[in-house]
Coordinates of C-alpha atoms in Angstrom, one line a residue:
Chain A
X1 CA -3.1 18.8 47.9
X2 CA 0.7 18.1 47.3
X3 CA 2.9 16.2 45.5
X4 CA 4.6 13.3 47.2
X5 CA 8.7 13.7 45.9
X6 CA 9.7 10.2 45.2
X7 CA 13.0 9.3 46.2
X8 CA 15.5 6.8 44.4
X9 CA 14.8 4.5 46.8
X10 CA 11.2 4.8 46.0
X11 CA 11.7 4.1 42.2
X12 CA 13.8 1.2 43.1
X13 CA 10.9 -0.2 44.8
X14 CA 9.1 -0.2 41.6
X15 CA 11.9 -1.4 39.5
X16 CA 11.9 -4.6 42.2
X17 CA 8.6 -5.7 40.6
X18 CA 10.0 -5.7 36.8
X19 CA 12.9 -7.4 37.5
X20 CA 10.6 -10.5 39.4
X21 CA 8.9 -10.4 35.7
X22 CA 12.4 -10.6 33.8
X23 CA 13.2 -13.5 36.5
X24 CA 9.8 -15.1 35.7
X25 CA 10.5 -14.6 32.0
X26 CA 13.5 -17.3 32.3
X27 CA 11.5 -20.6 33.4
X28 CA 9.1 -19.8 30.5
X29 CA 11.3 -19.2 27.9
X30 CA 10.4 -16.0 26.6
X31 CA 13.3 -14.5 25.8
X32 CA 12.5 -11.5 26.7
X33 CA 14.3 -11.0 29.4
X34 CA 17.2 -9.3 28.3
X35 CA 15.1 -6.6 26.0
X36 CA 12.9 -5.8 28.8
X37 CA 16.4 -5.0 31.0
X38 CA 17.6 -3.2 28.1
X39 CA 14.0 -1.0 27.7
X40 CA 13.9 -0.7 31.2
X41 CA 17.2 1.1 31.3
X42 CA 16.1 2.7 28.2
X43 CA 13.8 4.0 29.8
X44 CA 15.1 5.6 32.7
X45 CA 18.1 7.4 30.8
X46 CA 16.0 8.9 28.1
X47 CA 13.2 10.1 30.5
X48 CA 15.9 11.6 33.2
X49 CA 17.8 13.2 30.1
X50 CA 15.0 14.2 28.7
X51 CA 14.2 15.5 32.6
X52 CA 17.5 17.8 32.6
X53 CA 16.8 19.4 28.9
X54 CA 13.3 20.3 30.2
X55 CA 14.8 22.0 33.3
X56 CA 17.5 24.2 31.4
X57 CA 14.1 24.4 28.9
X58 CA 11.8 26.4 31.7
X59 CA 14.3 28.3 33.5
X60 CA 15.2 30.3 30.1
X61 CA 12.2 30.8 28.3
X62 CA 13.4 31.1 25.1
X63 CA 11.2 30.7 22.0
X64 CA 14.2 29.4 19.3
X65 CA 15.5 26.7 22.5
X66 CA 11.8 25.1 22.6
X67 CA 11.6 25.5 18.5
X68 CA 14.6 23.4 18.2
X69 CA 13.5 20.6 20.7
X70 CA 9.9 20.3 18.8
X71 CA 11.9 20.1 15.5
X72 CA 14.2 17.5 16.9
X73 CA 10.8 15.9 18.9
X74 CA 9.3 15.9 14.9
X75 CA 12.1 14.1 13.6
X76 CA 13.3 11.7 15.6
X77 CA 9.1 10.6 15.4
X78 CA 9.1 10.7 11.8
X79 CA 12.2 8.8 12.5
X80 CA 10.0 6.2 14.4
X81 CA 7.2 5.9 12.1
X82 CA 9.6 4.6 9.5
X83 CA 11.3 2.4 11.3
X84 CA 8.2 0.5 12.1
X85 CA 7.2 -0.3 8.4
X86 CA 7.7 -3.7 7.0
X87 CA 7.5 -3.1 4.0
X88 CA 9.6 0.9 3.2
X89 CA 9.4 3.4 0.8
X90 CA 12.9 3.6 -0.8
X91 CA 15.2 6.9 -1.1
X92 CA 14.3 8.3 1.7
X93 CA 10.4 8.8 0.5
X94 CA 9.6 6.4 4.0
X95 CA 11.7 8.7 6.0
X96 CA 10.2 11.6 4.5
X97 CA 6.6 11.0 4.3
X98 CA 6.7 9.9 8.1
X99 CA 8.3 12.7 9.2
X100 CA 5.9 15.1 7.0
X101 CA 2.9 13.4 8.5
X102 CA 4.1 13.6 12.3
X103 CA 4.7 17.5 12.0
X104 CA 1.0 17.8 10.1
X105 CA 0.0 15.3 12.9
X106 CA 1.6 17.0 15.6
X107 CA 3.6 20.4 15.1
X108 CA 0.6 22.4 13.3
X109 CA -1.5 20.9 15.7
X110 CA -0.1 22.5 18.8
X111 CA 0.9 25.3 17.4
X112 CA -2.7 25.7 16.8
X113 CA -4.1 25.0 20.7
X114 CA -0.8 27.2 21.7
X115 CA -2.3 30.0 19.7
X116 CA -5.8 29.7 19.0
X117 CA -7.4 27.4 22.0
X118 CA -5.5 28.2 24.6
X119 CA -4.4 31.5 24.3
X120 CA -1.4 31.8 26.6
X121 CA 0.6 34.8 26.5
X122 CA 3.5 34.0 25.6
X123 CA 1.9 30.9 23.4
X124 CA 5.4 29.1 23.6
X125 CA 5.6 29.0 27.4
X126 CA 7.5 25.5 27.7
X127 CA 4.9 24.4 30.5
X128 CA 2.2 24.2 27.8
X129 CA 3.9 24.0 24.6
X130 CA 6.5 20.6 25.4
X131 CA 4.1 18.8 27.0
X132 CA 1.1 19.3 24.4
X133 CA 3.9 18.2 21.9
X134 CA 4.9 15.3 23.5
X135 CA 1.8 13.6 23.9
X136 CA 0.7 14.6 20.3
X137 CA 3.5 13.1 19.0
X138 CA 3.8 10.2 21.4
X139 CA -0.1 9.1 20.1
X140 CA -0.6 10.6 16.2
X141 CA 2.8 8.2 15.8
X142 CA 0.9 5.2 16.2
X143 CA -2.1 5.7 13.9
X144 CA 0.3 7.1 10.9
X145 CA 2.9 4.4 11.2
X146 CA -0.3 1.8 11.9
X147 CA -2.1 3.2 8.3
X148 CA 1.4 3.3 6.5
X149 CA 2.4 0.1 7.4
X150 CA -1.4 -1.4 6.1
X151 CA -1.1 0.7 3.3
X152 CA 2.3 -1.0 2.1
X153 CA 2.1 -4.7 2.8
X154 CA -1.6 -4.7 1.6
X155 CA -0.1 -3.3 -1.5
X156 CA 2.8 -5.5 -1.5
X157 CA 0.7 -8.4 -0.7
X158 CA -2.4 -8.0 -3.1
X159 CA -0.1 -6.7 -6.0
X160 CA -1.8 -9.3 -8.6
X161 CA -5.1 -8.3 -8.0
X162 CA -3.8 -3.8 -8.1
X163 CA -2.3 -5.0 -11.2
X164 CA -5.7 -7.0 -12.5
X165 CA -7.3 -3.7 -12.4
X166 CA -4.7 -1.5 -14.1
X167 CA -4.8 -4.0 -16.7
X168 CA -8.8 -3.7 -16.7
X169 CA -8.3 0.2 -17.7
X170 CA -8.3 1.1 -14.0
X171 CA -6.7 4.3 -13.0
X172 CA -4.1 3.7 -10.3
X173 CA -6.6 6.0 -8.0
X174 CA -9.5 3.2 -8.5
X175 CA -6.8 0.2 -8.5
X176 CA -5.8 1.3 -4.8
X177 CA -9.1 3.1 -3.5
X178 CA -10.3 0.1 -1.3
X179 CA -6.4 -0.5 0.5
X180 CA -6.6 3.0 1.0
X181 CA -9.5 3.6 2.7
X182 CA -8.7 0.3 4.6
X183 CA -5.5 1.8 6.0
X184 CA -7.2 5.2 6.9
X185 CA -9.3 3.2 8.7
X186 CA -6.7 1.2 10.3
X187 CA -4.5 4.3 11.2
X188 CA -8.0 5.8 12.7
X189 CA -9.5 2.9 14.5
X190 CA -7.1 2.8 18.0
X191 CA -7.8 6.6 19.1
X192 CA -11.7 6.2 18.6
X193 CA -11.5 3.3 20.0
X194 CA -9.8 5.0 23.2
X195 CA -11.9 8.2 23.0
X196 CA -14.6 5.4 23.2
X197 CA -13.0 3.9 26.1
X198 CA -11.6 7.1 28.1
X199 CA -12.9 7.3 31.5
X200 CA -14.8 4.4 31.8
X201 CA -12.4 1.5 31.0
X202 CA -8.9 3.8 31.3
X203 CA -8.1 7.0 32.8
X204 CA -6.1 8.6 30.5
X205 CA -2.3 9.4 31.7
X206 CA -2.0 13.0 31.5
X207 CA -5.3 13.6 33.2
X208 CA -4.2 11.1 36.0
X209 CA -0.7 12.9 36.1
X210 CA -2.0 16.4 36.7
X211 CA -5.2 14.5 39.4
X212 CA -1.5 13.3 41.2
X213 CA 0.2 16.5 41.0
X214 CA -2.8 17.7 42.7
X215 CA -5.0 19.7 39.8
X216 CA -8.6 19.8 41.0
X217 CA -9.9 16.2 38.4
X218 CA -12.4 19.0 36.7
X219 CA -10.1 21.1 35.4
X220 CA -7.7 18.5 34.9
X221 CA -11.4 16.3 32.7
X222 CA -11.6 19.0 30.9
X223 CA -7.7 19.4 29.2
X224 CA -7.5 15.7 28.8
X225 CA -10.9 16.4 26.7
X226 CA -8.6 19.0 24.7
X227 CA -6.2 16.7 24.6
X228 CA -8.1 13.6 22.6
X229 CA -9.7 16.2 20.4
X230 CA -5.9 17.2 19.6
X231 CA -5.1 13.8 19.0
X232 CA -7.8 12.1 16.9
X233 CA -7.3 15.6 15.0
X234 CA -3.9 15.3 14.6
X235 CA -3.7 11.8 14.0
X236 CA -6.5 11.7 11.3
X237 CA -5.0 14.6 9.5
X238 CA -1.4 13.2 9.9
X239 CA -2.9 9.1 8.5
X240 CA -4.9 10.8 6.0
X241 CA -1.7 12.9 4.8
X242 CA 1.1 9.9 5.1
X243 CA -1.2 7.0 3.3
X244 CA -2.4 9.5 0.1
X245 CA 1.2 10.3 -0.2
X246 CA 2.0 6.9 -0.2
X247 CA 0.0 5.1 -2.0
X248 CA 0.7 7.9 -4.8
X249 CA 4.1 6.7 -4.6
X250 CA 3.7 3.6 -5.1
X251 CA 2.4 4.6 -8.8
X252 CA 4.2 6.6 -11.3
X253 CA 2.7 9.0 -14.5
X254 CA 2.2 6.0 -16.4
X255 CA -0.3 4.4 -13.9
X256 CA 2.1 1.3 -13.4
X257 CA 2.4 -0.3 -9.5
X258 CA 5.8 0.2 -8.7
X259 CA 6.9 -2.2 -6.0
X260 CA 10.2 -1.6 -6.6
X261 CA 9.7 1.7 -4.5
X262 CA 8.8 -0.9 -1.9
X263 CA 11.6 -2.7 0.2
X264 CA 10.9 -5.4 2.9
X265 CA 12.7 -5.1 6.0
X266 CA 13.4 -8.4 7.5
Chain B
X1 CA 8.3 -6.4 -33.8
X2 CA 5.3 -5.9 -35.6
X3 CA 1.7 -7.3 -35.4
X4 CA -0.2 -7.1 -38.1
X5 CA -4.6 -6.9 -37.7
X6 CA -5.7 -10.8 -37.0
X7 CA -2.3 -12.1 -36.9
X8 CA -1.7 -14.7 -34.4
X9 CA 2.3 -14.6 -33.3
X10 CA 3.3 -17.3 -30.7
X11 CA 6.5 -16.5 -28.9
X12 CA 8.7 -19.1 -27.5
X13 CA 12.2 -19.3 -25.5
X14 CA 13.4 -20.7 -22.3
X15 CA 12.5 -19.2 -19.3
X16 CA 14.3 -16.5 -18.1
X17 CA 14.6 -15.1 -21.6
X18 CA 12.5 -12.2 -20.7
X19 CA 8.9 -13.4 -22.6
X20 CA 6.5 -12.3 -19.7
X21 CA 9.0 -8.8 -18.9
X22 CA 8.3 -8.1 -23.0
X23 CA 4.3 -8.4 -22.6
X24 CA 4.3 -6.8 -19.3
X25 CA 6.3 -3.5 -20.9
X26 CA 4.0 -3.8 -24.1
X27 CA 1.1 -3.4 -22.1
X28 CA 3.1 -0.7 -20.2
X29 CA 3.1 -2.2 -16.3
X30 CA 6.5 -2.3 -16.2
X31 CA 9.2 0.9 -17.1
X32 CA 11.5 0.3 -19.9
X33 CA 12.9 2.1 -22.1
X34 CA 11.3 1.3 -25.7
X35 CA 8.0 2.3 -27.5
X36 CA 5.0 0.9 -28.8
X37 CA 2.4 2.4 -31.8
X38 CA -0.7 1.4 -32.4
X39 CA -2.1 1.6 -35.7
X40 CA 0.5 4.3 -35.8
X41 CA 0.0 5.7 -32.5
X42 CA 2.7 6.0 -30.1
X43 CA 1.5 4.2 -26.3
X44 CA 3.4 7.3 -25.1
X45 CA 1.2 9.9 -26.4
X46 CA -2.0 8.0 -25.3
X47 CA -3.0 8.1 -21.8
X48 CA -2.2 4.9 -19.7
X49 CA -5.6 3.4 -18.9
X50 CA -6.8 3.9 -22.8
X51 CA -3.6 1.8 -23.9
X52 CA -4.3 -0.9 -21.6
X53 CA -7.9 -1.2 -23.1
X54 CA -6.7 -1.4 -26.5
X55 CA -3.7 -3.5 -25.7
X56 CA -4.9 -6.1 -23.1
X57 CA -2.6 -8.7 -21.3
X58 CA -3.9 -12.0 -19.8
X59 CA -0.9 -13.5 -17.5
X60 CA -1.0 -17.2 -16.3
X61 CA -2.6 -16.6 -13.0
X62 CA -5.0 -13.8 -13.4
X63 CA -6.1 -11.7 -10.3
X64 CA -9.6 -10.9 -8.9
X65 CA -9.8 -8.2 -6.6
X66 CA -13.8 -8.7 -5.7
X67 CA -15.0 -11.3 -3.9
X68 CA -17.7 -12.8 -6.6
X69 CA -17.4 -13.7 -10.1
X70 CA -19.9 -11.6 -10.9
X71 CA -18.7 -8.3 -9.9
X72 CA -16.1 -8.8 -12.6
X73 CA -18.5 -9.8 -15.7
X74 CA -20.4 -7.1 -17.4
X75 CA -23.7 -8.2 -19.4
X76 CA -21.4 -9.1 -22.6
X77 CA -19.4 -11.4 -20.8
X78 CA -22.3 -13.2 -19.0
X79 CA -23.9 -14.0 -22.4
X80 CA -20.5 -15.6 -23.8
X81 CA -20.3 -17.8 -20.7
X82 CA -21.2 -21.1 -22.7
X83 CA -18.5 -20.5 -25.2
X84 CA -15.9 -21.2 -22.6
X85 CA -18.1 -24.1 -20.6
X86 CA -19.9 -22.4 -17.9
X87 CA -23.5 -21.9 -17.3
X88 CA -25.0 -18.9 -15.4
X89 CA -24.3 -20.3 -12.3
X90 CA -20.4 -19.6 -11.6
X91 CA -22.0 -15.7 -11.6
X92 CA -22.3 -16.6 -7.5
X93 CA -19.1 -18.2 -7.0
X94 CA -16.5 -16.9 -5.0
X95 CA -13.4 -16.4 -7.0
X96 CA -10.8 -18.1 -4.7
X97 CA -13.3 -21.2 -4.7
X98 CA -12.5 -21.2 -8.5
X99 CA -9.3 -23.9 -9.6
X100 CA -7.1 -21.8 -11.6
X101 CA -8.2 -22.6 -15.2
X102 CA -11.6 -21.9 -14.3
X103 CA -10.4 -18.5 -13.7
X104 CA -8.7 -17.7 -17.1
X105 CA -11.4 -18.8 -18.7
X106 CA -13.0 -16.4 -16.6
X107 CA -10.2 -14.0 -17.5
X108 CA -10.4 -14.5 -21.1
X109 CA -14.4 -13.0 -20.9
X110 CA -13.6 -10.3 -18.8
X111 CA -10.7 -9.3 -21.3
X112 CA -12.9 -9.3 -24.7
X113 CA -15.5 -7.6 -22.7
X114 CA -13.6 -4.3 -23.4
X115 CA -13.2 -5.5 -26.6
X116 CA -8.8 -5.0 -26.8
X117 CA -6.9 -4.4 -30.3
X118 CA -4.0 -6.6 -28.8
X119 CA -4.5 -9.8 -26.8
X120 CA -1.7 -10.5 -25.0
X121 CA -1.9 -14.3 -23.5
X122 CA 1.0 -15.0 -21.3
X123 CA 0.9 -18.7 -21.0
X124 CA -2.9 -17.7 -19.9
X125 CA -4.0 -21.4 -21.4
X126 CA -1.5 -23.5 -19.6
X127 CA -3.3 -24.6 -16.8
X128 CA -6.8 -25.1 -18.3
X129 CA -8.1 -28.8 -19.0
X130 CA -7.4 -30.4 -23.0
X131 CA -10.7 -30.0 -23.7
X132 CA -11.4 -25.9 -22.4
X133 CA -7.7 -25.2 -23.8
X134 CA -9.7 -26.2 -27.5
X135 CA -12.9 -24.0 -26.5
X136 CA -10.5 -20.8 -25.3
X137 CA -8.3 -21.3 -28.3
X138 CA -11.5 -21.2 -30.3
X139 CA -13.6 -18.0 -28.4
X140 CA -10.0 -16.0 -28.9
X141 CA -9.4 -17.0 -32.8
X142 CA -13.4 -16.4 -33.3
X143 CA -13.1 -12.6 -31.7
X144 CA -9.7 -12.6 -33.6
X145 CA -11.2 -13.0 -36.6
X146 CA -14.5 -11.3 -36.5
X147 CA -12.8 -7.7 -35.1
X148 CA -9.5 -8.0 -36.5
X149 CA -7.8 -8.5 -33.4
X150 CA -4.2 -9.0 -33.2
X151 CA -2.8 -11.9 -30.1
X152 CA 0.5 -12.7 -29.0
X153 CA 0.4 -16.3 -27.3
X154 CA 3.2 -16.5 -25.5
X155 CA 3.8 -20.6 -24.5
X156 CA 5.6 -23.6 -24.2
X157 CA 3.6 -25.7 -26.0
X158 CA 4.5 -26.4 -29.8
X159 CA 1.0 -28.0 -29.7
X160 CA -0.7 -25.3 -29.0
X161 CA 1.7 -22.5 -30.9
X162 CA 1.3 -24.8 -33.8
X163 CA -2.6 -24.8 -34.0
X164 CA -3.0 -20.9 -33.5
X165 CA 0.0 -19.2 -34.8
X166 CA 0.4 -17.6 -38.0
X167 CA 3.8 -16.6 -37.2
X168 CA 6.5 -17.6 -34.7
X169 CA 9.3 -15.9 -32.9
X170 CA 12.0 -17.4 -30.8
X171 CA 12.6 -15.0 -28.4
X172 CA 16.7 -15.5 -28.1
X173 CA 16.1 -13.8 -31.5
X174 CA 14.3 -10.1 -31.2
X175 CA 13.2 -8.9 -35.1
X176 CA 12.8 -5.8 -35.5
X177 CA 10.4 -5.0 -38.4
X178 CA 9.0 -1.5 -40.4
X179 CA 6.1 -2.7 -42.2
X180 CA 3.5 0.1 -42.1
X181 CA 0.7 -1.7 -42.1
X182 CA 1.5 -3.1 -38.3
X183 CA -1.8 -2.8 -36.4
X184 CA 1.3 -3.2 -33.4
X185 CA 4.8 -2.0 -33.8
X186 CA 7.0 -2.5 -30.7
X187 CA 10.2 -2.1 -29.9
X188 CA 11.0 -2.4 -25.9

């Protein structure tokens, strides 16, 4: 079994089929169509660039070159998960407890498969390492920023009745107990839910990526197994991580709910 | 200021003035800058939740974080449910089925339950009926005077500040008084 190159002209094909949807989008008004151009594009620059660093990335295997792509991978996530709050921790606390979850979620976590599980020699070989990276990151992303973002607007939203019980004697720990839990929960729920679902309502994109690429589907089962281990892993560790550090933030030594940490985004 | 043991002080002032902002720092929700003794006993040198059991603050729309009245009413508060007009019954209610001064009512039970030094009342009788407004009034001066407890009503009614005050502030004016008797001494 073989790859089949695709060809420009084969991706343009593809690309045909989006823009009858951006057409369609006009007569029904949904405005979309000029954001789904825009991601489209999007799309195509950052995977092709992203395409040419991995290229120069696995002809010189170089441990520091792959070290400073995760780092920038970590970032510009952490970057992500903060962007996607409505309601952000001020002074860079958002910025800072998203990007702390993601490398928890996502950096320890492959560096532990790299070293422990899978047992490569080197353990940084760019094949194994970017890849494991990308998709921990890609998926641990949306359960933190999903519990964050539950964790603040709850807070921000039920602020009279947080406030009720510090009044009542409550430590801030018992005052925000429930809205914590609830956004673990929340941050938790999508990748059970899919680790539910995997294989008999979706087949999972990496595992149908390395079937196409013409991996024999057992072996290929059995590291998209890995895989969702990785990720619930990652991401529970991550959600647990980002919404205890949040919601402790959103208290100071005196017990007090300080919203003024908080500031919506519009 | 000072509060002295049963004293009743109502506070006045336009709004704006900053009444609500001064009992929210007394009861220390909010940060500020000032500090607060009780019986002689700095809030700062007391641990947070025991300061806001001695010092409790009622504000004029109180919140319920369970879903029944009951799972905010311990045994003490059940049994002093007639003194504010309500049978056993409200015990199954659902809080948000309650109109709000049903619920400070509700709120002024829940507060003497812990038995406070300080009651704080933020305009926490303004939207109760005449004739519950008379029976709250009542329950508070009754625990008032049979534990010594100190209140700040803070309200725009010179009704109401005239039947339960023993002294009363403007608050365009702070006072700022030594008297070391104060069961409250506050200066925020």
């Amino acid at each position: 079994m073989t790859l089949i190159p695709l060809t420009p002209w084969q991706l343009a094909l593809a690309a045909v089929l989006l823009l009858i949807l951006v057409m369609l989008s006009i007569p029904l008004r949904l405005q979309l169509g000029q954001q789904m151009v825009v991601a489209a594009v999007r799309t195509t620059v950052q995977l092709l660039l992203v395409g040419l660093v991995l290229e120069i990335i696995f002809g010189d295997i170089s441990p520091l070159w792959i070290l400073f792509m995760a780092l920038f991978m970590v970032l510009a996530a952490g970057y992500e998960v903060h962007q996607r709050q409505h309601y952000r921790l001020t002074h860079g606390w958002g910025l800072g407890i998203g990007t702390g979850a993601m490398f928890i979620s996502s950096f320890s976590i492959t560096l532990i498969a790299l070293t422990a599980i899978l047992n490569h020699d080197p353990w940084y070989e760019p094949q194994y390492a970017i890849p494991l990276l990308g998709m921990l990151l890609g998926n641990t992303m949306n359960g933190i920023s999903l519990g964050l973002d539950r964790l603040n607007s709850t807070v921000w939203q039920q602020r009279y009745q947080i406030e009720a019980r510090l009044l009542m004697g409550h430590s801030a720990n018992d005052a925000i107990g429930d809205i914590r839990r609830d956004s673990i929960r929340t941050g938790l729920i999508p990748i059970i839910n899919s680790m539910a679902a995997a294989g008999i309502i979706s087949l999972p994109g990496m595992m149908t990526g390395q079937i196409l690429s013409g991996t024999s589907p057992m072996e290929a089962v059995k590291y998209q197994i890995l895989i969702m281990f990785l990720i619930a892993a990652g991401t529970g560790y991550g959600t647990i991580a980002a919404v205890t550090l949040g919601s402790r933030r959103l208290f100071d030594d005196r017990q007090r709910l300080r919203l003024d940490r908080l500031r919506p985004t519009t | 200021m000072t509060l002295a043991a049963a004293e009743s002080i109502a506070i006045s002032g336009a709004s704006g003035a900053g009444k609500s902002q001064f009992l929210r720092a007394l009861v220390d929700l909010d940060p500020h800058d000032g500090e607060m003794w009780l019986n002689g006993i700095a809030a700062s040198s007391m641990d947070a939740m025991h300061w806001r059991r001695l010092v409790h603050y009622i504000p004029a729309e109180s919140g319920w974080w369970a879903e029944r009245v009951s799972d905010h009413l311990g045994s003490q508060a059940r049994q002093a449910l007639p003194e504010v007009g309500f049978s056993e019954t409200i015990l199954s209610r659902e809080v948000r089925s309650l109109s709000s001064g049903e619920r400070q009512r509700l709120a002024l039970l829940r507060a003497l339950e812990g038995a406070p030094q300080v009651l704080l009342l933020d305009e926490a009788s303004a939207n109760i009926d005449p004739e519950n407004q008379l029976q709250f009034e009542l329950l508070v001066k009754k625990e008032q005077q049979q534990r010594q407890m100190g209140v700040i009503w803070v309200t725009h009614d010179v009704r109401l500040a005239a039947r339960v005050a023993t002294r009363r502030l403007s608050f365009s004016r702070g006072t700022v008084d030594d008297d070391p008797a104060a069961l409250l001494k506050a200066n925020v």
